[in-house]
Short mmCIF file of C-alpha atoms and ligand atoms in Angstrom, two decimals:
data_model
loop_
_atom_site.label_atom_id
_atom_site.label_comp_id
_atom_site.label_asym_id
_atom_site.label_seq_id
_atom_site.Cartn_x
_atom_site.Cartn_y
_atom_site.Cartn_z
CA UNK A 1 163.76 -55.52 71.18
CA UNK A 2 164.32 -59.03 71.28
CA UNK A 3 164.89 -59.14 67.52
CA UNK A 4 167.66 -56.61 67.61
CA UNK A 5 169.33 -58.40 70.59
CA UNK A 6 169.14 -61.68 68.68
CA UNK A 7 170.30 -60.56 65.23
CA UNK A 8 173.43 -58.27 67.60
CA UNK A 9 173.98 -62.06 69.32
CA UNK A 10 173.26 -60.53 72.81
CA UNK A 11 170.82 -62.49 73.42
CA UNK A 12 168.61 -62.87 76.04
CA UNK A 13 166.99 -60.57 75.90
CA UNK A 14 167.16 -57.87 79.03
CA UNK A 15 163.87 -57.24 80.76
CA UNK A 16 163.16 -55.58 84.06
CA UNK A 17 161.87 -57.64 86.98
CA UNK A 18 160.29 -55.23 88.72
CA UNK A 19 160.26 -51.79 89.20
CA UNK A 20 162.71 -50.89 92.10
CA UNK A 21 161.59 -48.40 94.50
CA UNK A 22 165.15 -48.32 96.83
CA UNK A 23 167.05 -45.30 97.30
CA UNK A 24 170.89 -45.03 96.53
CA UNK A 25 172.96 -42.82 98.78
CA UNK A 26 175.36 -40.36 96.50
CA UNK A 27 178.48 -40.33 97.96
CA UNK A 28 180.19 -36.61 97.66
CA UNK A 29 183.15 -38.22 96.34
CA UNK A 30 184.57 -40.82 94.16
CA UNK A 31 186.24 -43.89 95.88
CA UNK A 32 189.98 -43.38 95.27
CA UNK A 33 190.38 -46.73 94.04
CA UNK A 34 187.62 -45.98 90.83
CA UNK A 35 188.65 -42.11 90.40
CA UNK A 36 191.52 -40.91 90.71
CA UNK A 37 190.94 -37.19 90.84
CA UNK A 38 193.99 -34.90 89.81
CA UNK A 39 193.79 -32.79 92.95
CA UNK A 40 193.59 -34.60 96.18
CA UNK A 41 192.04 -31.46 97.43
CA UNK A 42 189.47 -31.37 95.10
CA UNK A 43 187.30 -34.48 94.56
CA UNK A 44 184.99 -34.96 92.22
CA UNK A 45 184.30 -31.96 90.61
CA UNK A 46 184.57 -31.08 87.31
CA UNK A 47 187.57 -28.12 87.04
CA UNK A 48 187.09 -26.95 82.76
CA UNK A 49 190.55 -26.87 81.51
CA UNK A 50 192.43 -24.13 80.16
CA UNK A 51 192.52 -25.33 76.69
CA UNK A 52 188.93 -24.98 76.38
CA UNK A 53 189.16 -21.35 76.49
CA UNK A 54 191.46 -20.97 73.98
CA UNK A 55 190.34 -17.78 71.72
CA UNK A 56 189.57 -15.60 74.27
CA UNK A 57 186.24 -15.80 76.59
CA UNK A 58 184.53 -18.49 73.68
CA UNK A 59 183.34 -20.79 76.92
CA UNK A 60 181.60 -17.94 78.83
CA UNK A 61 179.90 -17.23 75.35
CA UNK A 62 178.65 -20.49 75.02
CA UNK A 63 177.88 -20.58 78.67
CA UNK A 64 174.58 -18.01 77.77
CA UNK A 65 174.12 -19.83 74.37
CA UNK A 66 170.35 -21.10 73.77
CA UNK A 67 169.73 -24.36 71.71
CA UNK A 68 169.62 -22.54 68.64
CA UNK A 69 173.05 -20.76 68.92
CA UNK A 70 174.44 -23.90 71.18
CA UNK A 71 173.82 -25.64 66.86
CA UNK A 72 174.73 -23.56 65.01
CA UNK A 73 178.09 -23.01 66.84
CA UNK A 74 178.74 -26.68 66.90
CA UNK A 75 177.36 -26.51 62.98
CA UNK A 76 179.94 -24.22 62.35
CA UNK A 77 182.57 -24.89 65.21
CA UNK A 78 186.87 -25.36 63.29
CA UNK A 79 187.79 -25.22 67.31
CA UNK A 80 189.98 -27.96 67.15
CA UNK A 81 191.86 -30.36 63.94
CA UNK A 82 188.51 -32.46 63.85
CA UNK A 83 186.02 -29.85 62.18
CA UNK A 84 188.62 -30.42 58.97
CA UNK A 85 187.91 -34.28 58.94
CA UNK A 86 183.95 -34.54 59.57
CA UNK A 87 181.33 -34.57 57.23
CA UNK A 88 178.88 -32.45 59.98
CA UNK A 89 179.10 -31.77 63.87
CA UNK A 90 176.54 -33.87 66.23
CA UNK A 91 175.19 -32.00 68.82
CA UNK A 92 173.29 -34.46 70.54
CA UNK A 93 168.97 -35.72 70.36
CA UNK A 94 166.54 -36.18 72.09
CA UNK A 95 164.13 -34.54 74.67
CA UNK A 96 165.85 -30.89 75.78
CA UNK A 97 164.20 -31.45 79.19
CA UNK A 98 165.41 -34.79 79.58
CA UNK A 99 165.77 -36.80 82.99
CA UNK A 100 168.17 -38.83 81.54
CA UNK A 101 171.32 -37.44 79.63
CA UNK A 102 173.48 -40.23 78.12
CA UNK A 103 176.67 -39.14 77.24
CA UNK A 104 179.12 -40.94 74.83
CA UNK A 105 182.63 -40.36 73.15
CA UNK A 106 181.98 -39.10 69.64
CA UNK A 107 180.25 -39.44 66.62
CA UNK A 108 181.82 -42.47 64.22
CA UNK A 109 181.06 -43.13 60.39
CA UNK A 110 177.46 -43.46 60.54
CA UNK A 111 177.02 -40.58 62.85
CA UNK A 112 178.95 -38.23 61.19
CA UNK A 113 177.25 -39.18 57.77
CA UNK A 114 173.84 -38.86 59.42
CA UNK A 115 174.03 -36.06 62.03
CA UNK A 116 172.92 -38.02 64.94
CA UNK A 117 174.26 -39.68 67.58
CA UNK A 118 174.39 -43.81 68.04
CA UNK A 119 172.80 -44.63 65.01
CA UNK A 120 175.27 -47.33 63.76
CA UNK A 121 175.63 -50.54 65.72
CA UNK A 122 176.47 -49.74 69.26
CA UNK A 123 173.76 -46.97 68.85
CA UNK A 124 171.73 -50.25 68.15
CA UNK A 125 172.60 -51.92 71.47
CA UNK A 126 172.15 -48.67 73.08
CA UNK A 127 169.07 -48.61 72.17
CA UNK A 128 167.78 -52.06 73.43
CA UNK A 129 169.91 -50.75 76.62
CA UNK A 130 167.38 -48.27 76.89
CA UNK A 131 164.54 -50.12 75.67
CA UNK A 132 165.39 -52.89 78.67
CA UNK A 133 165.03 -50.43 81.43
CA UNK A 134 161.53 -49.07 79.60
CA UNK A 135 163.58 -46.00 78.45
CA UNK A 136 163.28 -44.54 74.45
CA UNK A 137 165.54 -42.29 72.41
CA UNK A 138 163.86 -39.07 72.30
CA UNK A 139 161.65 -39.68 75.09
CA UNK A 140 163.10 -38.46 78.33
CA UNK A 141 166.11 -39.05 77.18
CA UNK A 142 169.17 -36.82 75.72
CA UNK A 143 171.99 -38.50 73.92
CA UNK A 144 174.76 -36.60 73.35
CA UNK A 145 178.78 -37.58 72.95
CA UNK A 146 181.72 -35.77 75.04
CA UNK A 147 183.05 -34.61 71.65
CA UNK A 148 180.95 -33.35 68.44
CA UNK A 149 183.15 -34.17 65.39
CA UNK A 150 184.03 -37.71 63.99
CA UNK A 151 187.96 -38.53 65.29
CA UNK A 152 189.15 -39.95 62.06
CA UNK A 153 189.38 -43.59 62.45
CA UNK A 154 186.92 -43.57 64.88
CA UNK A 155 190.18 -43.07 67.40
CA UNK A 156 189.62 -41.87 71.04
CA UNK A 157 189.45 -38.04 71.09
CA UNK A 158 192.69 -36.27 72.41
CA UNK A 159 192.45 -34.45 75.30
CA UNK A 160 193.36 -30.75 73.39
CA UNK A 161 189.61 -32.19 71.34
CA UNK A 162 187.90 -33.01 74.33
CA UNK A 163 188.95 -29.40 76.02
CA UNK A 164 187.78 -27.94 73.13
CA UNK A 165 184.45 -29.30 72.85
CA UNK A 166 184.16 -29.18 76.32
CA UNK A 167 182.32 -25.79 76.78
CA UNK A 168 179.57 -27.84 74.50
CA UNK A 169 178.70 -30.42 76.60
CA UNK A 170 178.55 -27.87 79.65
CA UNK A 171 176.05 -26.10 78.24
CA UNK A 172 174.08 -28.90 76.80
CA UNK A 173 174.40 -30.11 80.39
CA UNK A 174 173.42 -27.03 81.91
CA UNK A 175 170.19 -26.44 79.58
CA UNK A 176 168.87 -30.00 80.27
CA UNK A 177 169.62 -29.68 83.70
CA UNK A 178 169.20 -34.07 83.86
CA UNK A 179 167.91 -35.41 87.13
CA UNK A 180 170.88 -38.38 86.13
CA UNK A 181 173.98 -38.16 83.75
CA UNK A 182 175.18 -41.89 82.09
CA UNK A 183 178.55 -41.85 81.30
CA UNK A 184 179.00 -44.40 78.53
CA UNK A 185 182.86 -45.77 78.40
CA UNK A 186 186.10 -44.46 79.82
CA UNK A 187 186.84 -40.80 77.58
CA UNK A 188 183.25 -39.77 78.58
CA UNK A 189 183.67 -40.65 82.52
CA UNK A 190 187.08 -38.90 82.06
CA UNK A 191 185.66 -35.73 80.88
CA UNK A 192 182.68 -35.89 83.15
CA UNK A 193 184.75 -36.44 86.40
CA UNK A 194 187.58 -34.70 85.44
CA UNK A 195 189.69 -37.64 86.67
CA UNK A 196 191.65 -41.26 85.77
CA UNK A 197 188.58 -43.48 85.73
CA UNK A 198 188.92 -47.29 85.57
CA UNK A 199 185.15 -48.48 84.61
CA UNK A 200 185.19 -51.71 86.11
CA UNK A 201 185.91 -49.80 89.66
CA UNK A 202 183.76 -47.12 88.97
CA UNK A 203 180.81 -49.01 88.03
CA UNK A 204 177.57 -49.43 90.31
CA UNK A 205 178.76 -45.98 92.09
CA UNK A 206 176.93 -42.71 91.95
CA UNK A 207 179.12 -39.99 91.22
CA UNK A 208 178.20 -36.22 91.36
CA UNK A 209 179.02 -33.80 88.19
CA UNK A 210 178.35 -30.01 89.75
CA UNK A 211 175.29 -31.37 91.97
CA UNK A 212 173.94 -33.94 89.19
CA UNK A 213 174.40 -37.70 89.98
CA UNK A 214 176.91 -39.67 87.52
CA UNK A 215 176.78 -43.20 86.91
CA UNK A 216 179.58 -44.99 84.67
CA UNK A 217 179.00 -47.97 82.93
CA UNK A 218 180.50 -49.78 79.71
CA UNK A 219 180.72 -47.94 75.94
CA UNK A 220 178.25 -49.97 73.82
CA UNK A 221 180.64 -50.65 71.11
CA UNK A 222 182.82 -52.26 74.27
CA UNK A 223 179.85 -54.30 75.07
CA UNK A 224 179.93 -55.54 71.05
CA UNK A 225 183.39 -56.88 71.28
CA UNK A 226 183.66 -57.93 74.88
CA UNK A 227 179.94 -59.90 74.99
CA UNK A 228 180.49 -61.48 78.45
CA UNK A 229 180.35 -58.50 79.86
CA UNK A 230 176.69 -57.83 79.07
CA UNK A 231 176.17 -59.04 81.82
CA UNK A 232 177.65 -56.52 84.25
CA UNK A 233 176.06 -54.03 81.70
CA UNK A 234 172.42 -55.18 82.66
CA UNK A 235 173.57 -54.55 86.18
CA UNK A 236 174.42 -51.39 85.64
CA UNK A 237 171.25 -50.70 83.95
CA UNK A 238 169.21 -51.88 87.07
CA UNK A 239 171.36 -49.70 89.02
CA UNK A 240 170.81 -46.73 86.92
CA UNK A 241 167.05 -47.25 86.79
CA UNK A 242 166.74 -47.76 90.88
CA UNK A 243 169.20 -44.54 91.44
CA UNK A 244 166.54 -42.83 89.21
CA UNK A 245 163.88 -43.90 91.31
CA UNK A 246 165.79 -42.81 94.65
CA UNK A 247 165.62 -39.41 92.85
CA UNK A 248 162.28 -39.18 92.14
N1 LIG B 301 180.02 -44.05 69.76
C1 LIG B 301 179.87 -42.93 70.49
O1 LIG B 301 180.50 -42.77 71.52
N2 LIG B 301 179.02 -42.02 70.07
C2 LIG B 301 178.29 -42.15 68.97
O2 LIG B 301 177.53 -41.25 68.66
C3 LIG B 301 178.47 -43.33 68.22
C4 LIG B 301 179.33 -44.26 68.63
#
């Protein structure tokens, strides 16, 4: 891990103290000045929008999908403009009865060309991420992104793309049933929370999406072009690890 931290210039390298055993209360809601929820009267909670049902009942279908429908519907999936642009749609890897679901914002060149998700640089740095807090791709671990098709230029997904992969991620969500959900950058926390979220706020708070705690931290292709940051990131990686032991 080292190496790769070295050769991204991230350098040095991330390594665990010790294992914390401290609990971290969940708050029911989201401080108003990290979340801004669109309802006053409704917190945190994650309200699926309209949009996403465009086409009739398609999110209650996907709502009794298994993983081998949840696939092939993303295989197949022209929901929205981006199944015309990608080369394949990424569902997501990794162990299906996960504790840990990270969640990012949607595949970019290498992903789409390979079918999986963070495998080009900032899938690199995610990895040592993981690797820092004694975590491994595949191994208790889901990665998935909040949308499944490349956005052409790598652009942030538009909200009609995020509705409409939406029902996706639910299920995903709903058949790992993680003990802890990592929302990685702003359009992921956004989906997630169903709110405005400003990441430097929200950071080193547990959220809740539908009963599972949420923590936010930075995008790891954020933490490639804003390196003093790293910094807060390892923070937020100690924080993630001792919520997870809270839960345990
Ligand atoms: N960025 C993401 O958000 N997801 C990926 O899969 C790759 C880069």
């Amino acid at each position: 891990m080292s190496r790769v931290l070295r050769e991204l210039g991230l350098g040095p390298v991330w390594r665990l103290r010790d294992r914390p055993a401290e609990t971290v209360a969940v708050p029911e809601a989201a401080p108003s000045s990290a979340v801004a929820s669109p309802s006053p009267a409704v917190p945190v909670s994650v309200q699926v929008s309209a949009a996403a049902d465009a086409g009739g009942d398609r999110a209650g279908v996907i709502a009794t999908m298994g993983w081998d429908e949840l696939r092939s519907a993303v295989a197949d999936c022209r929901t929205c403009v981006l199944g015309a642009t990608r080369k394949q749609a990424v569902l997501g890897v990794g162990d299906v009865q996960a504790d840990w679901l990270f969640v990012g914002e949607g595949p970019g060149a290498e992903e789409d060309e390979r079918g999986e998700p963070f495998v080009g640089q900032a899938g690199k740095l995610l990895d040592a991420m993981l690797a820092a807090i004694d975590l491994k791709r595949g191994e208790n671990v889901y990665i998935a992104n909040t949308v499944k098709c490349r956005p052409p230029g790598n652009r942030t997904p538009e909200a009609e793309e995020t509705a409409a992969c939406w029902p996706f991620l639910a299920r995903q969500i709903a058949l790992i049933r993680p003990k802890l959900i990592v929302a990685l950058g702003r359009p992921a926390a956004q989906t997630l929370l169903q709110a405005e979220v400003k990441i430097g706020a929200a950071r080193g708070q547990v959220f809740q999406h539908q009963g599972i705690p949420l923590i936010v931290t930075y995008h790891p292709a954020y933490l490639l072009r804003n390196l003093p940051d790293k910094a807060k990131a390892w923070e937020d990686l100690c924080f993630m690890r001792k919520t997870m032991a809270g839960l345990a």
